[in-house]
Amino acid sequence: YLNKIEKGNKLFLEQWKSLSTDLTALDHADASSVKSMGGVVDEEDQDLMKDSPLYHIYHIGAEEISHRLHKMSAKQEGLPGRSIQAIRASLDAGLVHENHRLTNGLVYLTISVAGGPYVGLLGTVVGVMITFAIIAKSGEVNVNSIAPGIASALLATVVGLVVAIPALFIYSYLNSRIKNVVASMQVFIDEFVAKMAEFYRPKNEA
């Protein structure tokens, strides 16, 4: 999933760099043209673009720009500072939504890392308690009789660690990649807002 996201982001950035003055050029009213990025993206790449968080955020910004420019008269061409700040807030909200979508599955790894050792420890403690209860009931301490019980009790701890340790490494690896994706979204938002302030500056501020 992360591989698809990174490929989709790369494809989108290639199209984003080609924009000159109209930031909404990749997301206008023609749905078929939007889907293929003006006919330059094939079907395989379109599937990747659907999963691109950068495109999702761009889509939010493009819609906000088009909506505000449509409401303004010809004399008020451009976007005032308050509109730019409002669009920035929408982009930041989109960033939070995309971040939640990316980290949604990590909760299972977090539970495995945090809960695995404790579940194993619980199994060990219960097993040892049962073993000592058997010893107390029989009144005899026989190594051959208690060794299997102790070994079974310790097996629970081993299983808990076997679950938690790989989950910890996988979580760290995936979390690092997700942080890179989130960082790229933050950089994109800053770049989008900077271009928006430059390209849609009101005429009276030129």
Short mmCIF file of C-alpha atoms in Angstrom, two decimals:
data_model
loop_
_atom_site.label_atom_id
_atom_site.label_comp_id
_atom_site.label_asym_id
_atom_site.label_seq_id
_atom_site.Cartn_x
_atom_site.Cartn_y
_atom_site.Cartn_z
CA TYR A 1 0.00 0.00 0.00
CA LEU A 2 2.79 2.42 0.88
CA ASN A 3 4.58 1.49 -2.35
CA LYS A 4 1.46 2.42 -4.33
CA ILE A 5 1.17 5.70 -2.45
CA GLU A 6 4.80 6.65 -3.10
CA LYS A 7 4.50 5.79 -6.80
CA GLY A 8 1.28 7.80 -7.04
CA ASN A 9 2.91 10.78 -5.33
CA LYS A 10 5.84 10.60 -7.74
CA LEU A 11 3.51 10.56 -10.76
CA PHE A 12 1.51 13.48 -9.42
CA LEU A 13 4.61 15.59 -8.69
CA GLU A 14 5.74 15.11 -12.29
CA GLN A 15 2.47 16.68 -13.45
CA TRP A 16 2.53 19.32 -10.70
CA LYS A 17 5.92 20.63 -11.80
CA SER A 18 4.54 21.28 -15.28
CA LEU A 19 2.00 23.84 -14.01
CA SER A 20 2.78 27.47 -14.78
CA THR A 21 0.11 29.90 -13.60
CA ASP A 22 -3.18 27.97 -13.26
CA LEU A 23 -3.02 25.71 -10.21
CA THR A 24 -6.41 24.19 -11.06
CA ALA A 25 -5.28 22.94 -14.48
CA LEU A 26 -5.02 19.35 -13.26
CA ASP A 27 -8.45 19.38 -11.67
CA HIS A 28 -10.99 21.26 -13.76
CA ALA A 29 -14.61 20.55 -14.69
CA ASP A 30 -13.93 17.88 -17.33
CA ALA A 31 -14.01 14.66 -15.28
CA SER A 32 -12.52 12.46 -18.00
CA SER A 33 -9.68 14.88 -18.52
CA VAL A 34 -9.07 15.13 -14.78
CA LYS A 35 -8.89 11.35 -14.51
CA SER A 36 -6.18 11.14 -17.15
CA MET A 37 -4.49 14.44 -16.18
CA GLY A 38 -5.34 15.98 -19.51
CA GLY A 39 -4.69 12.76 -21.44
CA VAL A 40 -1.07 12.31 -20.34
CA VAL A 41 -1.65 9.59 -17.72
CA ASP A 42 -2.49 6.03 -18.79
CA GLU A 43 -4.94 3.70 -17.01
CA GLU A 44 -2.29 1.96 -14.90
CA ASP A 45 -0.97 5.27 -13.61
CA GLN A 46 -4.51 6.49 -12.97
CA ASP A 47 -5.01 3.69 -10.45
CA LEU A 48 -1.84 4.79 -8.66
CA MET A 49 -2.96 8.42 -8.64
CA LYS A 50 -6.18 7.48 -6.86
CA ASP A 51 -4.11 6.47 -3.82
CA SER A 52 -1.86 9.55 -3.88
CA PRO A 53 -2.32 11.70 -0.74
CA LEU A 54 -0.70 14.61 -2.56
CA TYR A 55 -3.36 14.48 -5.27
CA HIS A 56 -6.11 14.30 -2.64
CA ILE A 57 -4.75 17.44 -0.97
CA TYR A 58 -4.27 19.13 -4.34
CA HIS A 59 -7.88 18.30 -5.21
CA ILE A 60 -9.05 20.08 -2.04
CA GLY A 61 -6.98 23.16 -2.88
CA ALA A 62 -8.07 23.25 -6.53
CA GLU A 63 -11.74 23.02 -5.54
CA GLU A 64 -11.35 25.81 -2.98
CA ILE A 65 -9.63 28.09 -5.51
CA SER A 66 -12.23 27.44 -8.22
CA HIS A 67 -15.10 27.99 -5.78
CA ARG A 68 -13.77 31.32 -4.54
CA LEU A 69 -12.79 32.66 -7.96
CA HIS A 70 -16.23 31.75 -9.30
CA LYS A 71 -17.90 33.83 -6.58
CA MET A 72 -15.75 36.91 -7.22
CA SER A 73 -16.46 39.53 -9.85
CA ALA A 74 -14.07 40.38 -12.67
CA LYS A 75 -12.91 43.49 -10.75
CA GLN A 76 -11.83 41.36 -7.83
CA GLU A 77 -9.66 38.90 -9.71
CA GLY A 78 -7.27 37.14 -7.41
CA LEU A 79 -7.50 35.85 -3.87
CA PRO A 80 -7.30 38.12 -0.81
CA GLY A 81 -5.19 37.14 2.16
CA ARG A 82 -8.17 35.86 4.14
CA SER A 83 -9.15 33.48 1.34
CA ILE A 84 -5.60 32.14 1.12
CA GLN A 85 -5.59 31.52 4.87
CA ALA A 86 -8.96 29.75 4.63
CA ILE A 87 -7.67 27.54 1.83
CA ARG A 88 -4.55 26.81 3.88
CA ALA A 89 -6.82 25.66 6.72
CA SER A 90 -8.65 23.33 4.34
CA LEU A 91 -5.35 21.90 3.12
CA ASP A 92 -4.21 21.33 6.71
CA ALA A 93 -7.48 19.55 7.44
CA GLY A 94 -6.87 17.35 4.42
CA LEU A 95 -3.39 16.60 5.75
CA VAL A 96 -4.83 15.44 9.07
CA HIS A 97 -7.35 13.23 7.27
CA GLU A 98 -4.65 11.66 5.09
CA ASN A 99 -2.42 11.14 8.11
CA HIS A 100 -5.21 9.26 9.88
CA ARG A 101 -5.77 7.15 6.79
CA LEU A 102 -2.09 6.25 6.61
CA THR A 103 -1.71 5.37 10.29
CA ASN A 104 -5.05 3.58 10.65
CA GLY A 105 -3.56 0.08 10.35
CA LEU A 106 -0.63 0.72 12.68
CA VAL A 107 -2.85 0.29 15.73
CA TYR A 108 -2.73 -3.49 15.30
CA LEU A 109 1.05 -3.47 15.42
CA THR A 110 0.98 -1.15 18.44
CA ILE A 111 -1.33 -3.55 20.26
CA SER A 112 0.95 -6.47 19.37
CA VAL A 113 4.05 -4.64 20.60
CA ALA A 114 2.46 -3.45 23.84
CA GLY A 115 0.23 -6.42 24.64
CA GLY A 116 2.23 -9.41 23.42
CA PRO A 117 4.76 -9.55 26.31
CA TYR A 118 2.05 -8.95 28.92
CA VAL A 119 -0.15 -11.74 27.56
CA GLY A 120 2.90 -14.02 27.55
CA LEU A 121 3.76 -13.00 31.12
CA LEU A 122 0.21 -13.70 32.21
CA GLY A 123 0.40 -17.17 30.70
CA THR A 124 3.70 -17.80 32.46
CA VAL A 125 2.41 -16.67 35.86
CA VAL A 126 -0.74 -18.78 35.55
CA GLY A 127 1.31 -21.79 34.46
CA VAL A 128 3.70 -21.44 37.40
CA MET A 129 0.76 -21.03 39.80
CA ILE A 130 -0.81 -24.23 38.48
CA THR A 131 2.50 -26.07 38.78
CA PHE A 132 2.97 -25.01 42.40
CA ALA A 133 -0.63 -25.91 43.16
CA ILE A 134 0.03 -29.42 41.86
CA ILE A 135 3.19 -29.63 43.99
CA ALA A 136 1.27 -28.50 47.09
CA LYS A 137 -1.49 -31.01 46.46
CA SER A 138 0.87 -33.95 45.95
CA GLY A 139 3.19 -32.93 48.77
CA GLU A 140 6.22 -34.06 46.83
CA VAL A 141 8.83 -32.11 44.82
CA ASN A 142 9.71 -34.20 41.82
CA VAL A 143 11.76 -32.50 39.12
CA ASN A 144 10.42 -34.83 36.46
CA SER A 145 6.86 -33.90 37.31
CA ILE A 146 7.24 -30.11 37.62
CA ALA A 147 9.69 -29.54 34.75
CA PRO A 148 7.05 -29.97 31.99
CA GLY A 149 4.72 -27.52 33.79
CA ILE A 150 7.44 -24.88 34.18
CA ALA A 151 8.52 -25.36 30.54
CA SER A 152 4.92 -24.92 29.36
CA ALA A 153 4.57 -21.80 31.49
CA LEU A 154 7.73 -20.25 30.04
CA LEU A 155 6.54 -21.10 26.54
CA ALA A 156 3.81 -18.46 26.93
CA THR A 157 6.45 -15.77 27.47
CA VAL A 158 8.39 -16.97 24.43
CA VAL A 159 5.26 -16.80 22.26
CA GLY A 160 4.51 -13.28 23.52
CA LEU A 161 8.01 -12.10 22.63
CA VAL A 162 7.89 -13.84 19.25
CA VAL A 163 4.80 -11.77 18.48
CA ALA A 164 6.04 -8.47 19.94
CA ILE A 165 9.61 -8.30 18.62
CA PRO A 166 8.83 -8.64 14.87
CA ALA A 167 5.85 -6.32 15.31
CA LEU A 168 8.18 -3.72 16.86
CA PHE A 169 10.58 -3.79 13.91
CA ILE A 170 7.75 -3.73 11.36
CA TYR A 171 6.05 -0.85 13.19
CA SER A 172 9.26 1.19 13.28
CA TYR A 173 9.89 0.59 9.57
CA LEU A 174 6.35 1.44 8.44
CA ASN A 175 6.11 4.43 10.78
CA SER A 176 9.33 5.83 9.33
CA ARG A 177 7.98 5.54 5.78
CA ILE A 178 4.67 7.11 6.80
CA LYS A 179 6.52 10.06 8.37
CA ASN A 180 8.29 10.60 5.05
CA VAL A 181 4.95 10.66 3.22
CA VAL A 182 3.49 13.11 5.76
CA ALA A 183 6.57 15.32 5.46
CA SER A 184 6.15 15.39 1.67
CA MET A 185 2.52 16.47 2.14
CA GLN A 186 3.58 19.30 4.46
CA VAL A 187 6.16 20.48 1.94
CA PHE A 188 3.57 20.28 -0.85
CA ILE A 189 1.07 22.36 1.13
CA ASP A 190 3.69 25.07 1.72
CA GLU A 191 4.56 25.06 -1.99
CA PHE A 192 0.89 25.11 -3.00
CA VAL A 193 0.14 28.09 -0.74
CA ALA A 194 3.23 29.95 -1.97
CA LYS A 195 2.25 29.46 -5.62
CA MET A 196 -1.36 30.37 -4.84
CA ALA A 197 -0.29 33.64 -3.21
CA GLU A 198 1.88 34.43 -6.24
CA PHE A 199 -0.42 33.38 -9.10
CA TYR A 200 -3.72 34.63 -7.64
CA ARG A 201 -2.57 37.90 -6.16
CA PRO A 202 -5.28 40.62 -6.50
CA LYS A 203 -4.59 43.21 -9.17
CA ASN A 204 -4.62 46.05 -6.66
CA GLU A 205 -1.73 44.35 -4.86
CA ALA A 206 0.34 43.76 -7.99
#
